[in-house]
Amino acid sequence: MNSTVDIGAWHEQWRTLLAALSSGPSAHGTPGLKDAGDAFERFAAGFAAFGAGREAGRPPAPDEVARAWAGFAEQCIGRVRPATALPGMPAPLVAALEEFARVQAAIAADIAQRFAARLTGPAAPGSLRAAFDAWIDCAEGAFRTAAHTDGFALAQARLLNELVALRARQQVQLERVSRLAGLPTRAEVDALYDAVRSLRAALAAPVSPVTPVAPAVRARAPRPRARKTAAAAKRPGPRA
Amino acid sequence: MTARAAPDALAREVAEFQRRLARSAATLAALPPVTLATAPREVVYRDGKVTLYHYTPAAPTHGGPPLLIVFSLVNRPTVLDLQPDRSLIRGLMAAGLDVYLLDWGYPDRGDRHTTLADYTTGYLHRAVAQLGERRGPIDVLGVCQGGTLALLYASLEPARIRRLVTMVTPVDFHTPDNLLSKWAQGVDVDRLVDTFGNVPGELLNAVFVSLMPFRLTLQKYLALIDGADDPRQLENFLRMEQWIYDSPDQAGAAFREFVTGYFQENRLARGTAVLDGRPVDLGRVTMPLLNVYATEDHLVPPAAARALAGLVGSRGYEEYPFAGGHIGIYVSSRAHVVPAAIGAWLQKGGASQPKARARRGAA
């Protein structure tokens, strides 16, 4: 067993393993299973090296692990950038996406730092499952810390607001086309729904009794007055 | 790292995991479709999409007033009767209570203008009238957001409610640990509702999952393998999944009012809420009140629920803390203590001391 801890190499082994597992048949037509098996062997050796390093008194420092894992965060942002380069995407949405990616990258770096400390600490996990659970603990801890900050809330809200704004613009364009085709717009349909709602409210009393509670109850159930005003009919309530 | 981390040990662990995965697939395939909400009940009446159910008691009730359960608009009330051995409703019936449930149904596009007033002084009022006209003031159990709606209604119509139980009910939306409220502050709710009409249930689900994203999207599914050999455990898991992802869309107008007025402006705690043109004064909630909250609640933090103590004018206010979370209070293995406590409180007539601030023992 190699007791030299090379966290950068192990990080690469993780990526190779994940790539092999997700790639399916390789380009030359053979199943990717052997690739995955080979990748797993390399990954496992790297995983074991953590323990060997710790037992030999040379565990990797948490910040060393964090630096290596920060590559993941950079890749995340790297994936966002091509998406934001789509032609026609509104600049505020692009900015919101990038801002949220930065927030997530910071969380990813914090997760890495926490996980590295866990891996190299006295309560280091001894199995893949324990390592997974430890990673979840670290991830939730890092996320919870960030999620309670104003920066996270603002970035998330801004992204949601911009996505909704995009959806609203798409709807406006769609309704223009609909009008040309003689179709009712959503506003018109909604106005009809509102009218139906007002009529239902005007009826107010329970409808469709399936099992009568008691004749006296039904007879005395609240009903709108015959000459109720339209405004009052819109808000039936216990005032009657 | 221990010797177990050697490559061959890791390979064995992965192989065992794969075997369990295969077994769980076979077990899952053999399971019958899961069913929820199986406690016997009958429809009392329907009011649009809203249904009032009466649960058929297996044994004579104690003869007290009906207990009307008012659930949240956000999820389905099936979680209250998830399975026979984990059922708040069956527990309440076992405590000798005459249980009714107001089911809001599934709002559709025709409900985008439905307001909080429609839900409370409309649907809820008519259900209360149905029950109350026959037997006088009734007992109400408001669950989660349903508790908030019940409080609004009780403040406007206190004479119609004999005793009120709130359960994991948000009252002060601006406590420091309220993550949902923090996230809601910057959201342009008007634009959201104007754009979508009704707010999709899937969107709310995504928000709830994102409160604990790693546990709720990764860990819980991997942990499912631990119960691979136990069909009963898998059935329980499937019931919960079915409930979680059975999320009604939210009527647009009511959603707008609730998020802006309560999450963003905290009107209930500040005493500035208005419903149906009338100011909401929690001081008018004078009936005995039992406030049940969960000590580990990540959706409605205990402080958000317990703020009620200083706001209501209840003649007898008591708290019942449950040692668990927001969902665990209905479905955990310890949850059976909750309906028993509610039943005991109702049967003793509610708190009897004026403005009492008793705190009952924790579960």
Coordinates of C-alpha atoms in Angstrom, one line a residue:
Chain A
M1 CA 0.0 0.0 0.0
N2 CA 1.3 3.4 -0.9
S3 CA 1.5 5.5 2.2
T4 CA 2.2 8.7 0.4
V5 CA -0.8 10.9 0.5
D6 CA -1.3 12.7 -2.8
I7 CA -4.6 14.4 -2.5
G8 CA -4.5 15.9 -5.9
A9 CA -4.0 12.4 -7.4
W10 CA -6.8 11.0 -5.3
H11 CA -9.1 13.7 -6.4
E12 CA -8.3 12.8 -10.0
Q13 CA -9.1 9.2 -9.2
W14 CA -12.5 10.2 -7.9
R15 CA -13.2 12.0 -11.1
T16 CA -11.9 9.1 -13.3
L17 CA -14.1 6.7 -11.4
L18 CA -17.2 8.8 -11.7
A19 CA -16.5 9.3 -15.4
A20 CA -16.0 5.6 -16.0
L21 CA -19.1 4.7 -14.1
S22 CA -21.2 7.2 -16.0
S23 CA -19.7 6.7 -19.5
G24 CA -21.4 3.5 -20.6
P25 CA -19.7 1.7 -23.5
S26 CA -16.4 3.1 -24.4
A27 CA -15.7 4.6 -27.8
H28 CA -14.2 1.4 -29.2
G29 CA -17.3 -0.5 -28.4
T30 CA -16.3 -2.5 -25.4
P31 CA -18.3 -2.2 -22.2
G32 CA -17.1 0.4 -19.8
L33 CA -17.1 -2.0 -16.9
K34 CA -13.4 -2.8 -17.0
D35 CA -12.6 0.9 -17.1
A36 CA -14.8 1.4 -14.1
G37 CA -13.1 -1.6 -12.3
D38 CA -9.7 -0.2 -13.1
A39 CA -10.7 3.2 -11.9
F40 CA -12.2 1.8 -8.7
E41 CA -8.9 0.0 -7.9
R42 CA -7.0 3.3 -8.2
F43 CA -9.6 5.1 -6.2
A44 CA -9.6 2.5 -3.4
A45 CA -5.9 2.6 -3.2
G46 CA -6.0 6.4 -2.8
F47 CA -8.7 6.1 -0.2
A48 CA -6.6 3.6 1.8
A49 CA -3.6 6.0 1.5
F50 CA -5.5 8.4 3.8
G51 CA -5.5 5.9 6.6
A52 CA -1.9 4.9 6.0
G53 CA -0.8 8.5 6.0
R54 CA -2.7 9.2 9.2
E55 CA -1.3 6.2 10.9
A56 CA 2.2 7.2 9.8
G57 CA 1.7 10.7 11.2
R58 CA 1.5 12.4 7.9
P59 CA -2.2 13.1 7.2
P60 CA -2.9 15.6 4.6
A61 CA -3.9 19.0 6.0
P62 CA -7.5 19.9 5.6
D63 CA -6.7 23.0 3.6
E64 CA -4.6 20.8 1.3
V65 CA -7.7 18.7 0.6
A66 CA -9.8 21.7 0.3
R67 CA -7.6 23.2 -2.3
A68 CA -7.8 20.0 -4.4
W69 CA -11.5 19.9 -4.1
A70 CA -11.9 23.5 -5.0
G71 CA -11.4 22.2 -8.5
F72 CA -14.9 20.9 -8.3
A73 CA -16.2 24.4 -7.5
E74 CA -14.3 25.9 -10.4
Q75 CA -15.8 23.3 -12.7
C76 CA -19.3 24.2 -11.5
I77 CA -18.7 27.8 -12.4
G78 CA -17.2 26.7 -15.6
R79 CA -20.4 24.9 -16.5
V80 CA -22.4 27.9 -15.7
R81 CA -20.5 30.2 -18.0
P82 CA -21.2 28.5 -21.3
A83 CA -24.9 28.4 -20.3
T84 CA -24.9 32.1 -19.6
A85 CA -23.4 32.7 -23.0
L86 CA -26.6 31.6 -24.7
P87 CA -27.7 34.3 -27.1
G88 CA -30.6 36.4 -26.0
M89 CA -30.4 35.5 -22.3
P90 CA -31.1 38.6 -20.3
A91 CA -28.1 40.1 -18.6
P92 CA -29.8 40.3 -15.1
L93 CA -30.4 36.5 -15.4
V94 CA -26.8 35.9 -16.4
A95 CA -25.6 37.9 -13.4
A96 CA -28.0 36.1 -11.1
L97 CA -26.8 32.7 -12.3
E98 CA -23.2 33.7 -11.8
E99 CA -23.8 35.1 -8.4
F100 CA -25.6 31.9 -7.3
A101 CA -22.8 29.8 -8.7
R102 CA -20.3 31.8 -6.6
V103 CA -22.4 31.1 -3.5
Q104 CA -22.5 27.4 -4.3
A105 CA -18.8 27.3 -5.0
A106 CA -18.1 28.8 -1.5
I107 CA -20.3 26.1 0.0
A108 CA -18.5 23.5 -2.0
A109 CA -15.2 24.7 -0.7
D110 CA -16.5 24.7 2.9
I111 CA -17.8 21.2 2.5
A112 CA -14.4 20.1 1.3
Q113 CA -12.7 21.7 4.2
R114 CA -15.0 20.1 6.7
F115 CA -14.8 16.7 4.9
A116 CA -11.0 16.8 4.8
A117 CA -10.9 17.5 8.5
R118 CA -13.2 14.6 9.1
L119 CA -11.2 12.2 7.0
T120 CA -8.0 13.0 8.7
G121 CA -9.3 13.4 12.2
P122 CA -9.6 10.9 15.0
A123 CA -13.1 9.9 13.9
A124 CA -12.2 9.1 10.4
P125 CA -14.7 6.9 8.6
G126 CA -13.6 3.3 8.0
S127 CA -15.9 2.4 5.2
L128 CA -17.3 3.9 2.0
R129 CA -20.7 4.1 3.6
A130 CA -19.3 5.9 6.7
A131 CA -17.4 8.2 4.4
F132 CA -20.6 9.0 2.5
D133 CA -22.5 9.7 5.7
A134 CA -19.6 11.9 6.9
W135 CA -19.7 13.8 3.7
I136 CA -23.4 14.3 4.0
D137 CA -22.9 15.7 7.6
C138 CA -20.2 18.0 6.3
A139 CA -22.3 19.1 3.4
E140 CA -25.4 19.8 5.4
G141 CA -23.3 21.7 8.0
A142 CA -21.7 23.9 5.4
F143 CA -25.0 24.4 3.6
R144 CA -26.9 25.4 6.8
T145 CA -24.2 27.9 7.7
A146 CA -24.4 29.5 4.3
A147 CA -28.2 29.3 3.9
H148 CA -28.8 31.4 6.9
T149 CA -26.8 34.3 5.6
D150 CA -28.3 37.3 3.8
G151 CA -26.0 36.7 0.9
F152 CA -27.4 33.3 0.2
A153 CA -31.0 34.4 0.6
L154 CA -30.5 37.4 -1.7
A155 CA -28.7 35.4 -4.4
Q156 CA -31.3 32.7 -4.4
A157 CA -34.2 35.2 -4.4
R158 CA -32.6 37.2 -7.2
L159 CA -32.2 34.0 -9.3
L160 CA -35.8 33.0 -8.7
N161 CA -37.0 36.5 -9.5
E162 CA -35.0 36.6 -12.8
L163 CA -36.2 33.2 -13.8
V164 CA -39.8 34.2 -13.2
A165 CA -39.2 37.4 -15.1
L166 CA -38.0 35.3 -18.0
R167 CA -41.1 33.2 -17.8
A168 CA -43.2 36.3 -17.8
R169 CA -41.5 37.7 -21.0
Q170 CA -42.0 34.3 -22.7
Q171 CA -45.7 34.5 -21.8
V172 CA -46.1 37.9 -23.2
Q173 CA -44.7 36.8 -26.5
L174 CA -46.8 33.7 -26.6
E175 CA -50.0 35.7 -25.9
R176 CA -49.2 38.1 -28.8
V177 CA -49.1 35.1 -31.1
S178 CA -52.3 33.7 -29.5
R179 CA -54.2 37.0 -30.2
L180 CA -53.1 36.8 -33.8
A181 CA -54.6 33.4 -34.0
G182 CA -57.8 34.5 -32.3
L183 CA -57.2 32.6 -29.1
P184 CA -58.2 34.0 -25.7
T185 CA -55.4 35.3 -23.7
R186 CA -54.7 34.1 -20.2
A187 CA -56.0 37.3 -18.7
E188 CA -59.3 36.8 -20.5
V189 CA -59.6 33.2 -19.2
D190 CA -58.6 34.3 -15.7
A191 CA -61.3 37.0 -15.8
L192 CA -63.8 34.3 -16.6
Y193 CA -62.5 32.2 -13.7
D194 CA -62.8 35.1 -11.4
A195 CA -66.4 35.7 -12.5
V196 CA -67.2 32.0 -11.8
R197 CA -65.5 32.3 -8.4
S198 CA -67.6 35.3 -7.5
L199 CA -70.8 33.5 -8.5
R200 CA -69.8 30.5 -6.4
A201 CA -69.1 32.8 -3.5
A202 CA -72.5 34.4 -3.9
L203 CA -74.1 31.0 -3.5
A204 CA -72.1 30.7 -0.3
A205 CA -74.1 27.9 1.3
P206 CA -72.6 24.4 1.3
V207 CA -73.4 22.5 -1.9
S208 CA -73.7 18.9 -2.8
P209 CA -74.6 17.5 0.5
V210 CA -73.6 13.8 0.3
T211 CA -74.7 12.7 3.8
P212 CA -77.0 15.2 5.5
V213 CA -75.7 16.1 8.9
A214 CA -79.2 16.8 10.1
P215 CA -82.1 18.5 8.4
A216 CA -82.1 21.3 10.9
V217 CA -78.5 22.0 10.3
R218 CA -78.9 22.2 6.5
A219 CA -81.9 24.4 6.9
R220 CA -80.0 26.8 9.1
A221 CA -76.7 26.8 7.3
P222 CA -75.5 30.3 6.4
R223 CA -76.9 31.5 3.1
P224 CA -76.4 34.8 1.3
R225 CA -79.2 37.3 1.5
A226 CA -81.2 37.6 -1.7
R227 CA -80.4 41.2 -2.1
K228 CA -76.7 41.0 -1.2
T229 CA -74.5 43.5 -2.9
A230 CA -71.9 42.4 -5.3
A231 CA -69.1 43.5 -3.1
A232 CA -70.5 41.6 -0.2
A233 CA -71.1 38.6 -2.3
K234 CA -67.4 38.5 -3.2
R235 CA -66.5 38.0 0.5
P236 CA -69.0 35.7 2.0
G237 CA -68.3 35.2 5.7
P238 CA -69.5 34.8 9.1
R239 CA -70.7 38.3 9.4
A240 CA -74.1 37.2 8.1
Chain B
M1 CA -8.0 5.1 8.5
T2 CA -8.4 1.6 9.6
A3 CA -7.4 -1.6 7.8
R4 CA -11.0 -1.9 6.6
A5 CA -10.2 0.8 4.1
A6 CA -7.9 -1.5 2.1
P7 CA -8.9 -1.9 -1.5
D8 CA -10.2 -5.4 -1.1
A9 CA -12.4 -4.4 1.9
L10 CA -13.8 -1.5 -0.1
A11 CA -14.5 -3.8 -3.0
R12 CA -16.3 -6.2 -0.7
E13 CA -18.4 -3.3 0.7
V14 CA -19.4 -2.2 -2.8
A15 CA -20.2 -5.8 -3.8
E16 CA -22.4 -6.2 -0.7
F17 CA -24.1 -2.9 -1.5
Q18 CA -24.9 -4.1 -5.0
R19 CA -26.3 -7.3 -3.6
R20 CA -28.6 -5.4 -1.3
L21 CA -29.6 -3.1 -4.1
A22 CA -30.6 -6.0 -6.2
R23 CA -32.6 -7.5 -3.3
S24 CA -34.3 -4.2 -2.6
A25 CA -35.3 -4.0 -6.3
A26 CA -36.9 -7.4 -6.0
T27 CA -38.7 -6.6 -2.8
L28 CA -40.0 -3.3 -4.2
A29 CA -41.3 -5.0 -7.3
A30 CA -43.2 -7.5 -5.1
L31 CA -44.9 -4.8 -3.0
P32 CA -48.5 -4.1 -3.5
P33 CA -49.5 -0.4 -4.2
V34 CA -49.4 1.5 -1.0
T35 CA -52.5 3.2 0.4
L36 CA -52.8 6.2 2.7
A37 CA -55.6 7.5 4.8
T38 CA -57.4 4.3 5.4
A39 CA -59.3 5.2 8.6
P40 CA -63.0 4.7 7.9
R41 CA -64.7 8.0 7.2
E42 CA -67.6 9.4 5.3
V43 CA -68.2 12.6 3.4
V44 CA -70.4 15.0 5.4
Y45 CA -70.6 17.6 2.7
R46 CA -68.8 19.2 -0.2
D47 CA -68.2 22.9 -0.8
G48 CA -66.6 23.3 -4.2
K49 CA -63.3 21.4 -4.0
V50 CA -63.4 21.3 -0.2
T51 CA -64.7 18.2 1.5
L52 CA -65.7 17.7 5.1
Y53 CA -65.0 14.2 6.4
H54 CA -66.4 12.5 9.5
Y55 CA -64.3 9.7 10.8
T56 CA -66.4 6.7 11.9
P57 CA -65.6 5.9 15.5
A58 CA -64.8 2.3 16.3
A59 CA -66.0 2.8 19.8
P60 CA -68.4 5.3 21.4
T61 CA -67.0 8.8 21.7
H62 CA -66.8 10.7 25.0
G63 CA -69.7 12.8 23.9
G64 CA -67.8 16.1 23.7
P65 CA -68.1 18.5 20.9
P66 CA -66.8 17.6 17.4
L67 CA -63.1 18.1 16.8
L68 CA -62.5 19.7 13.4
I69 CA -59.0 19.3 12.0
V70 CA -57.9 22.1 9.7
F71 CA -54.8 21.2 7.8
S72 CA -52.3 23.2 5.9
L73 CA -52.9 24.3 2.3
V74 CA -49.4 23.3 1.4
N75 CA -49.6 19.5 1.6
R76 CA -52.3 16.8 1.8
P77 CA -53.8 15.8 5.1
T78 CA -53.1 12.1 4.4
V79 CA -50.0 12.4 6.6
L80 CA -52.4 12.5 9.5
D81 CA -53.4 9.0 8.7
L82 CA -50.4 7.7 7.0
Q83 CA -50.8 4.1 8.0
P84 CA -52.8 2.4 10.7
D85 CA -50.1 2.2 13.3
R86 CA -48.9 5.8 12.6
S87 CA -52.0 7.9 12.5
L88 CA -52.8 11.0 14.4
I89 CA -56.5 10.7 13.4
R90 CA -56.8 7.1 14.7
G91 CA -55.0 8.2 17.9
L92 CA -57.6 11.0 18.4
M93 CA -60.4 8.6 17.8
A94 CA -58.8 6.2 20.3
A95 CA -58.9 9.0 22.8
G96 CA -62.7 9.1 22.4
L97 CA -62.9 12.2 20.2
D98 CA -65.5 12.7 17.4
V99 CA -63.1 13.6 14.6
Y100 CA -63.8 15.7 11.4
L101 CA -61.4 16.7 8.8
L102 CA -61.6 19.7 6.4
D103 CA -59.9 18.6 3.2
W104 CA -59.0 21.6 1.0
G105 CA -58.7 19.5 -2.1
Y106 CA -56.5 20.4 -5.1
P107 CA -56.8 24.0 -6.3
D108 CA -56.9 24.4 -10.0
R109 CA -56.7 27.4 -12.4
G110 CA -60.2 28.5 -11.3
D111 CA -58.8 29.1 -7.8
R112 CA -56.1 31.6 -8.7
H113 CA -58.2 34.4 -7.2
T114 CA -59.1 32.4 -4.0
T115 CA -58.0 34.4 -1.0
L116 CA -57.2 33.6 2.6
A117 CA -60.5 35.1 3.5
D118 CA -62.2 32.6 1.1
Y119 CA -60.5 29.8 2.9
T120 CA -61.2 31.0 6.4
T121 CA -64.4 33.1 6.6
G122 CA -65.7 31.1 3.6
Y123 CA -64.9 27.4 3.5
L124 CA -63.8 27.1 7.1
H125 CA -66.7 29.1 8.4
R126 CA -69.2 27.1 6.5
A127 CA -67.7 23.8 7.9
V128 CA -67.8 25.2 11.4
A129 CA -71.4 26.2 10.9
Q130 CA -72.3 22.8 9.6
L131 CA -70.9 21.2 12.8
G132 CA -71.7 24.0 15.2
E133 CA -75.3 24.5 14.3
R134 CA -76.1 21.1 15.6
R135 CA -73.9 20.9 18.7
G136 CA -72.8 24.4 19.6
P137 CA -69.3 25.6 19.7
I138 CA -66.8 23.0 18.4
D139 CA -63.2 22.1 19.1
V140 CA -60.7 22.9 16.4
L141 CA -57.3 21.4 15.8
G142 CA -55.2 23.5 13.4
V143 CA -52.2 21.8 11.9
C144 CA -49.2 23.8 10.6
Q145 CA -50.5 26.5 8.3
G146 CA -54.0 25.2 9.1
G147 CA -53.3 26.4 12.7
T148 CA -52.6 29.9 11.4
L149 CA -55.9 29.8 9.5
A150 CA -57.7 28.5 12.6
L151 CA -56.2 31.4 14.6
L152 CA -57.4 33.9 12.1
Y153 CA -60.8 32.5 12.1
A154 CA -60.9 32.1 15.9
S155 CA -60.0 35.8 16.3
L156 CA -62.9 36.8 14.1
E157 CA -65.5 34.2 15.4
P158 CA -64.3 33.3 18.9
A159 CA -67.8 32.3 20.1
R160 CA -67.9 29.5 17.5
I161 CA -64.9 27.7 18.9
R162 CA -65.0 26.0 22.3
R163 CA -61.3 25.0 22.5
L164 CA -58.5 25.4 20.1
V165 CA -55.4 23.2 19.6
T166 CA -52.6 24.5 17.4
M167 CA -50.0 22.0 16.2
V168 CA -46.6 23.1 14.7
T169 CA -48.2 26.4 13.8
P170 CA -46.2 29.4 12.7
V171 CA -47.2 32.6 14.5
D172 CA -44.0 34.7 14.6
F173 CA -42.5 34.3 11.2
H174 CA -39.4 36.4 12.0
T175 CA -37.6 34.3 14.6
P176 CA -33.9 34.1 13.8
D177 CA -33.9 30.4 13.0
N178 CA -36.7 30.5 10.4
L179 CA -34.9 29.7 7.2
L180 CA -38.0 29.7 5.1
S181 CA -38.8 33.2 6.2
K182 CA -35.3 34.4 5.5
W183 CA -35.4 33.0 2.0
A184 CA -38.8 34.6 1.4
Q185 CA -37.8 38.1 2.1
G186 CA -36.2 38.9 -1.3
V187 CA -38.7 37.0 -3.4
D188 CA -40.9 39.1 -5.7
V189 CA -44.1 37.4 -4.8
D190 CA -46.3 39.6 -6.8
R191 CA -44.4 38.8 -10.0
L192 CA -44.3 35.1 -9.1
V193 CA -48.1 34.9 -8.7
D194 CA -48.9 37.3 -11.6
T195 CA -46.7 35.0 -13.8
F196 CA -47.8 31.6 -12.6
G197 CA -51.3 32.2 -11.5
N198 CA -51.4 29.4 -9.0
V199 CA -48.0 28.5 -7.5
P200 CA -47.0 25.0 -8.6
G201 CA -46.8 22.4 -5.8
E202 CA -43.5 21.2 -7.4
L203 CA -41.9 24.6 -6.8
L204 CA -42.8 24.5 -3.1
N205 CA -41.6 20.9 -2.9
A206 CA -38.3 22.0 -4.3
V207 CA -38.0 24.7 -1.7
F208 CA -38.8 22.3 1.2
V209 CA -36.2 19.8 -0.1
S210 CA -33.6 22.5 -0.5
L211 CA -33.8 23.2 3.2
M212 CA -31.7 20.1 3.7
P213 CA -30.6 19.3 0.2
F214 CA -28.0 16.6 0.8
R215 CA -30.0 14.5 3.2
L216 CA -33.3 14.8 1.3
T217 CA -32.0 14.2 -2.2
L218 CA -29.1 11.8 -1.5
Q219 CA -28.8 10.2 1.9
K220 CA -32.4 9.1 2.4
Y221 CA -32.4 7.2 -0.8
L222 CA -29.1 5.5 -0.1
A223 CA -30.3 4.6 3.4
L224 CA -33.3 2.9 1.8
I225 CA -31.0 0.0 1.0
D226 CA -30.7 -0.6 4.8
G227 CA -34.3 -1.8 4.8
A228 CA -34.0 -3.8 1.6
D229 CA -35.0 -7.0 3.3
D230 CA -37.9 -5.5 5.2
P231 CA -41.1 -5.1 3.0
R232 CA -42.8 -3.2 5.8
Q233 CA -40.0 -0.7 6.1
L234 CA -40.1 -0.2 2.3
E235 CA -43.8 0.3 2.4
N236 CA -43.5 2.9 5.0
F237 CA -40.9 4.7 2.9
L238 CA -43.1 4.6 -0.1
R239 CA -46.0 6.0 1.8
M240 CA -43.9 8.9 2.9
E241 CA -42.7 9.5 -0.6
Q242 CA -46.2 9.4 -1.9
W243 CA -47.3 12.0 0.6
I244 CA -44.3 14.3 0.2
Y245 CA -44.7 14.5 -3.6
D246 CA -48.5 14.8 -3.5
S247 CA -48.4 18.6 -3.4
P248 CA -51.3 20.7 -4.4
D249 CA -50.8 23.9 -6.3
Q250 CA -51.3 26.9 -4.2
A251 CA -54.2 29.3 -5.0
G252 CA -52.4 32.4 -6.3
A253 CA -54.1 35.1 -4.3
A254 CA -54.0 33.2 -1.0
F255 CA -50.3 32.4 -1.6
R256 CA -49.5 36.1 -2.3
E257 CA -51.3 37.1 0.9
F258 CA -49.6 34.5 3.1
V259 CA -46.1 35.1 1.9
T260 CA -46.2 38.9 1.8
G261 CA -48.4 39.4 4.8
Y262 CA -47.0 36.7 7.1
F263 CA -43.6 35.5 5.9
Q264 CA -42.4 38.9 4.8
E265 CA -44.3 41.4 7.0
N266 CA -45.0 39.2 10.0
R267 CA -48.4 40.7 10.4
L268 CA -49.8 38.0 12.7
A269 CA -47.2 38.6 15.4
R270 CA -47.2 42.3 14.9
G271 CA -51.0 42.5 15.2
T272 CA -51.5 44.1 11.8
A273 CA -53.1 41.3 9.9
V274 CA -56.4 42.0 8.2
L275 CA -58.8 39.4 6.9
D276 CA -61.9 40.1 4.9
G277 CA -61.6 43.7 5.7
R278 CA -61.5 43.1 9.5
P279 CA -58.5 43.5 11.7
V280 CA -57.2 40.2 13.2
D281 CA -56.8 40.6 16.9
L282 CA -55.4 37.5 18.6
G283 CA -56.4 39.0 21.9
R284 CA -59.9 37.9 20.9
V285 CA -58.8 34.3 20.9
T286 CA -60.1 33.7 24.4
M287 CA -61.0 30.1 24.4
P288 CA -58.7 27.5 26.1
L289 CA -55.8 26.8 23.8
L290 CA -53.2 24.0 23.6
N291 CA -50.1 24.8 21.6
V292 CA -48.4 21.7 20.4
Y293 CA -44.9 22.2 18.9
A294 CA -41.9 20.1 17.9
T295 CA -38.6 20.8 19.5
E296 CA -36.6 19.8 16.5
D297 CA -38.9 21.5 13.9
H298 CA -36.8 22.9 11.0
L299 CA -39.9 24.3 9.2
V300 CA -41.7 25.9 12.1
P301 CA -39.1 26.5 14.7
P302 CA -40.3 26.2 18.3
A303 CA -39.9 29.9 18.9
A304 CA -42.1 30.7 15.9
A305 CA -44.9 28.6 17.4
R306 CA -44.4 29.5 21.1
A307 CA -44.8 33.2 20.3
L308 CA -48.5 32.6 20.5
A309 CA -48.3 32.6 24.3
G310 CA -47.8 36.3 24.4
L311 CA -50.4 37.2 21.8
V312 CA -53.6 35.4 22.6
G313 CA -56.1 36.3 25.2
S314 CA -56.8 32.7 26.0
R315 CA -58.5 31.7 29.2
G316 CA -56.0 29.0 29.8
Y317 CA -53.1 28.5 27.5
E318 CA -50.9 25.4 27.6
E319 CA -48.0 24.2 25.6
Y320 CA -47.1 20.6 24.7
P321 CA -43.6 20.2 23.4
F322 CA -43.0 17.1 21.3
A323 CA -39.4 15.9 21.1
G324 CA -39.1 15.5 17.4
G325 CA -39.4 17.2 14.0
H326 CA -42.1 18.7 11.9
I327 CA -43.1 15.5 10.2
G328 CA -42.0 13.2 13.0
I329 CA -44.8 14.7 15.2
Y330 CA -47.3 12.8 12.9
V331 CA -45.4 9.7 11.8
S332 CA -42.5 8.8 14.1
S333 CA -42.6 5.8 16.4
R334 CA -43.1 8.2 19.3
A335 CA -45.9 10.2 17.7
H336 CA -48.7 8.3 19.4
V337 CA -48.2 10.4 22.5
V338 CA -49.4 13.5 20.7
P339 CA -53.1 12.5 20.1
A340 CA -53.2 11.0 23.5
A341 CA -52.1 14.3 25.0
I342 CA -54.6 16.3 22.9
G343 CA -57.4 13.9 23.9
A344 CA -56.5 14.2 27.6
W345 CA -56.4 18.0 27.4
L346 CA -59.8 18.2 25.6
Q347 CA -61.4 15.7 27.9
K348 CA -60.4 17.6 31.0
G349 CA -62.1 20.6 29.4
G350 CA -59.0 22.5 28.4
A351 CA -57.0 24.6 30.8
S352 CA -59.1 26.0 33.5
Q353 CA -57.0 28.8 35.0
P354 CA -57.4 32.2 33.5
K355 CA -54.4 33.2 31.3
A356 CA -52.5 30.1 32.6
R357 CA -49.1 29.7 31.1
A358 CA -48.7 26.1 32.0
R359 CA -46.2 23.9 30.2
R360 CA -47.0 20.3 30.1
G361 CA -44.4 17.6 30.2
A362 CA -42.5 16.9 27.0
A363 CA -43.0 13.7 25.1

